[in-house]
Each structure stands twice: as structure tokens, then as C-alpha cells.
Phi, psi and omega in degrees: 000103157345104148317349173251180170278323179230172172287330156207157219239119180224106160275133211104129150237074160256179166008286200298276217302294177334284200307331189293325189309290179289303153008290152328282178311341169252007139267033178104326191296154181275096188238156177213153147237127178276150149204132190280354202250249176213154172278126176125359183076193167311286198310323196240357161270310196216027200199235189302314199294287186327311180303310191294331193285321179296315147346308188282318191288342187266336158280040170257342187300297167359266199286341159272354165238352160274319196327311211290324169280029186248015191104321187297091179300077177257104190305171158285146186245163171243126163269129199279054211295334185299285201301261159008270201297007189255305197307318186275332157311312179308298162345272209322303203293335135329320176277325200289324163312307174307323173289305167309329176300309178298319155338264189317343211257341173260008172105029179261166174245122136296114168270095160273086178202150152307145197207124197253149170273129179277337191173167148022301188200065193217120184250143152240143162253167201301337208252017162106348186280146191253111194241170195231166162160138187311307185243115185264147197244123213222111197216036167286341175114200166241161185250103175015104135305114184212120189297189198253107144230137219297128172092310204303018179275328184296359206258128158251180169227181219291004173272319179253024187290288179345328209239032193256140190337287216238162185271120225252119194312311185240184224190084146276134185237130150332081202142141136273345181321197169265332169292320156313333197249315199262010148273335182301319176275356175289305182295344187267355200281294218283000170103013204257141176271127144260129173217137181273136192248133196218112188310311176303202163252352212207151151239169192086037186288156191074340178254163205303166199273313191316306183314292194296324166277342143334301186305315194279356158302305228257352205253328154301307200279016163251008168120332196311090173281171204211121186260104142313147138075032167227115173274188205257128156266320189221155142228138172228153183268154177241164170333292215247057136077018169252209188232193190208096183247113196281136168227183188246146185060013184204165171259150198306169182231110193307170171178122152350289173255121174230135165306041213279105194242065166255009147122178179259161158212173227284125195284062185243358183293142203053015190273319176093025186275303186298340210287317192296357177091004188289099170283119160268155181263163203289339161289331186081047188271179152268096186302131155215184184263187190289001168246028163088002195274153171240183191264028148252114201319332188254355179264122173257166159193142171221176176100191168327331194306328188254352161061045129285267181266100186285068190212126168325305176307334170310291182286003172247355155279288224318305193314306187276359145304329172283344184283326168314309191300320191272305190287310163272010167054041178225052201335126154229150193225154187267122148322126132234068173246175190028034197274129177305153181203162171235153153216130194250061171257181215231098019285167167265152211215112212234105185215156198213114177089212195247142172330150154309306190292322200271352163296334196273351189257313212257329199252317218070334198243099171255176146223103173277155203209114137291137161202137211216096170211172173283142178287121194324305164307320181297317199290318195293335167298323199051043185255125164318331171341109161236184200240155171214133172238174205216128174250136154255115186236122168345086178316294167313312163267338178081357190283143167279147201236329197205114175278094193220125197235142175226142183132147206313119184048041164306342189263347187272342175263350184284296164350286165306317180292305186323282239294347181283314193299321192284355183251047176063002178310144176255187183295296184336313190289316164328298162312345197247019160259121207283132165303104174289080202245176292356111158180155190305248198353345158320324198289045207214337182229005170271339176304111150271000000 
């Protein structure tokens, strides 16, 4: 008979926490999990999923006005922001069932509560109760960030974007990011006057240069303005309940609404992971090692929490590797080399391996392969749009290093091309694979 009440204790049930959770629980283990939020996380509560449905919903602005050169007698339409934000609310609280289900169906206990660490091998819940378990798994995620400024109580971020009354005319958003660029194409889709405001010079920092400036090409000529190098001084409410967003270097700016997308950071505040001896990094993630351990021997954590790969898909290996590992008698380690990303901004943008700049500093001897066209539809549209894809190639070797695609379902074609990428293929393999045509992705075995 086990001393503790269970074998693992995994607080968070997002991405990350869940899979580690059923998992567990199908080699045998006694597992329970808190959650202080709804079961299911950043990603299927307040993130990807919620976000992508809206995405769909904002290329329909399009796609009812390219329809008339495909033929199609489409009156002009109104858009319902009421209807669209209840339907994709319902989604989400439908998946968040399916997650608990999957929870129950393996024997797991859910606490829907906050649950803190007391020690080693020790959980509190908010109502004081004290639980044990040999191995505790630490899987909340990461949280908005929004810096300290006069007004920033007025601002909201991508935890409350989902739930707003009314869709808001005009729309300052925070950020250069990827969460920044694809509500910046949600709100200009759906009629909202957008402008992104960026402390920096550039957005998209980490994605290939050619690709982002693509994007702030294709995102200015849809209406989208763009401040640089104006960091946030103020938001002040004005009488009749809209703002004023005071900036540096620039002039203020009215708003409906404001956004704040500067990014996440690691959900560790109040947890008690340092009082437990548990080393944080200066973001406050969880330093662990390559099996998910931290530097206490019964504590684990995987997901945003530990600030490696902030991507949902990270965090659900991470999750079954540690349960293979600890549970199952299967040592497992996470690849993170190729892991493929996305940003489903408007147009969408699908990249895989290393950038032009970081192949010319590690490898030195490159070949880049361009191809700058119109999309078929588009042409037929008289929409200017072009797509631009990008090959980055080993010089020495012929291996492709790097895929970076911006154009219509760029993240659906990139999917596939990782998988050429993450096995060493080289251009010749490319080159010697017969064209699937009419269609974009061709261009992919078409580069010269």
C-alpha cells in the first residue's frame, strides 16, 4: 500500500497536464488533477482553437466578395459578432467536455480548484486541504503579460478578447507578435479600424525576414496601420466610455478597445515552487532537465510553464513522454529540432528549420529558392496578393534546412513539407518529385 494518496499529483489540466494525466493513468498510476480555470487550457479555452474558429470566421469578409467573380449572386452582408462569439463559445465549452470526459474515462480525479505546492510531495487546495503524491507534475501554462502602465487596467488580452459585449470600431493592439498580427486580420476582416502599436522595429521577430515583411506589405494595403518604436505611455478613458492611447513618439491614438499581445509568460506566481526548493529561471519558467525533472527529484513540469517551445503540440509530447517515462517504463525525450509553427494571420504563415539569417551565421555556404506568385484564385479575384514561399538549402550538403511559406492555407501545406524537412531530405528529393498541379504547393517542387 502506497503512503501517498496518489502516484501523481498534475496541476494544470491544459494541453501539457491532460495528456500527461490519461496517460499516467493507462500504465496504472493513481493520478488526480487541479484545475483552477475550466479543464482544457490556454489552447482549447482561450487560444488556438477559439482563436482559429474566428480566423474562419473573418475569411468569409473575402470569400463573399471574391465568390461574385466565381459567378455567385451575393448580396451584401452583416456581420453578427453576437452570433459568431456565442457559437465558438458553445465549441469551446463542448471540447472542454470531451476533455473531462477523457479525464473520467481514465479514472482520473479532477479538483476544479487551485492547488499550490506545499512541499516535495505535498498539494494544498484553495479550501486548505492537504494531498500527497510521490511525483507532482507542474503543467499551468503561461499567462498574458501587460506591462505597468497609467491606464493598463483598461486594456484587455487574449483571455478576455473572446467575451466582448460588442465588436469594437476601432481596435489598438499591442505587440508585434503572432497573437498580435492574427487578431490584428481577425478585427480588419470582421470592419474594426486597426492599428498595431510595437515598442520594436519589426514583427514577427524569429520568423524568416522576407516572410514578415511580406506580411506588413500585405497587411497595410488591407487597411491595417502600424506604429514602431511607440512604446505605451497611457490609455485614458474618455467620457463616453471609449480610450485614448497616449504613446511615445508618436500621436495619440482613439480606441474602441485595446489589446495587449507582448507576450507570455510562465504561470508560476504563487505556487510555491520556490518556498519547495523548485529552481526558476529569471522569467520565472521551471528549469528542467531533458526528462521533464526539476531541481527537486519528485517535481516535473512541461508545457509554457518551462518557456521552451511555447506551441500546444510541444507540450502534449512533453506531457507523454514524461508519463512514458516516469509510468511506463519507456524512456522518452522530446525532438526540438524542426518543430514546424504557424501564425494565422491574414494571409497565413507556415515555417519550418532555420530562417536565411540563422542558416548564413551556422552553416555559412547557403542556397535560397524563392517563388513570388499569385494564388490562382486570387488572380481570377483581381485580388494582387501574392504568396511567397521560401526554401533555405545546405550548400555542402543539398539538405533543405528551412521552409518559410506566407499564402492561402500556408499552415496546411507546411505540415506536410516539415515532414520532408525534419527527415533530411534534400532539394534533389524535392526536385525529383512530379508536380501536383493545379495547385499552390507545387511551388514547393517547382524551385529554381
Amino acid at each position: 500500500m502506497s503512503k501517498f494518496d496518489y502516484d501523481l499529483f498534475v496541476i494544470g489540466a491544459g494541453s501539457g497536464g491532460v495528456r500527461a494525466s490519461r496517460v499516467a493513468a493507462s500504465h496504472g498510476a493513481r493520478v488526480a488533477v487541479a484545475e483552477e480555470h475550466r479543464v482544457g487550457g490556454t489552447c482549447v479555452i482561450r487560444g488556438c482553437v477559439p482563436k482559429k474558429l474566428l480566423v474562419y470566421g473573418a475569411h468569409f469578409a473575402e470569400d463573399l466578395k471574391d465568390a461574385r467573380h466565381f459567378g455567385w449572386d451575393v448580396p451584401d452582408c452583416r456581420f453578427d459578432w453576437a452570433r459568431l462569439r456565442d457559437n465558438v463559445l458553445a465549441e469551446v465549452t463542448r471540447l472542454e467536455g470531451l476533455y473531462g470526459q477523457t479525464l473520467d474515462n481514465h479514472q482520473v480525479e479532477v479538483f476544479k480548484t487551485r492547488a499550490t505546492v506545499a512541499g516535495p510531495q505535498t498539494v494544498r487546495l484553495a479550501d486548505g486541504r492537504e494531498l500527497t503524491a510521490e511525483r507532482i507534475l507542474i503543467a499551468t501554462g503561461g499567462w498574458p503579460f501587460v506591462p505597468d502602465f497609467p491606464g493598463s487596467e483598461h486594456a484587455i488580452t487574449s483571455n478576455e478578447v473572446f467575451h466582448l459585449e460588442t465588436l469594437p470600431q476601432r481596435v489598438v493592439i499591442a505587440g508585434g507578435g503572432y497573437i498580435a498580427n492574427e487578431f490584428a486580420g481577425i478585427f480588419n476582416e470582421f470592419g474594426s479600424k486597426v492599428t498595431i502599436v510595437n515598442r520594436g522595429d519589426a514583427i514577427l521577430r524569429g520568423y524568416d525576414e522576407q516572410i514578415r515583411d511580406r506580411l506588413l506589405q500585405i497587411s497595410m494595403t488591407k487597411g491595417i496601420e502600424f506604429r514602431f518604436n511607440a512604446p505605451f505611455q497611457s490609455i485614458e478613458k474618455q467620457a463616453d466610455g471609449s480610450l485614448m492611447v497616449h504613446l511615445a513618439n508618436c500621436d495619440p491614438i482613439p480606441a474602441d478597445a485595446v489589446l495587449v499581445a507582448t507576450g507570455r509568460v510562465p504561470n508560476t506566481r504563487g505556487l510555491g515552487l520556490a518556498e519547495a526548493g523548485v529552481e526558476l529561471d529569471a522569467d520565472g519558467a521551471v528549469k528542467v532537465d531533458e526528462g521533464n525533472r526539476s531541481s527537486v527529484p519528485s517535481i516535473y513540469a512541461v508545457g509554457d510553464v518551462t518557456n521552451r517551445i511555447q506551441l500546444t503540440p510541444v507540450a502534449i509530447r512533453e506531457g507523454q513522454a514524461f508519463a512514458d517515462s516516469v509510468f511506463g517504463d519507456k524512456p522518452t525525450t522530446v525532438d526540438y529540432a524542426n518543430v514546424p509553427s504557424a501564425v494565422f494571420s491574414h494571409p497565413p504563415i507556415g515555417a519550418v528549420g532555420m530562417t536565411e539569417a540563422e542558416a548564413r551565421n551556422k552553416l555559412g555556404s547557403i542556397r535560397v529558392y524563392t517563388s513570388d506568385f499569385r494564388a490562382m484564385k486570387n488572380v481570377l479575384a483581381g485580388r494582387n496578393e501574392r504568396a511567397l514561399y521560401k526554401m533555405v538549402v545546405n550548400e555542402a550538403t543539398d539538405q533543405v534546412v528551412g521552409l518559410h511559406l506566407i499564402g492561402p492555407d500556408a499552415p496546411e501545406i507546411l505540415q506536410a513539407a516539415a515532414v520532408a524537412v525534419k527527415a533530411g531530405l534534400t532539394k534533389a528529393d524535392f526536385d525529383a518529385t512530379v508536380a501536383l498541379h493545379p495547385s499552390m504547393a507545387e511551388e514547393l517542387v517547382l524551385l529554381k
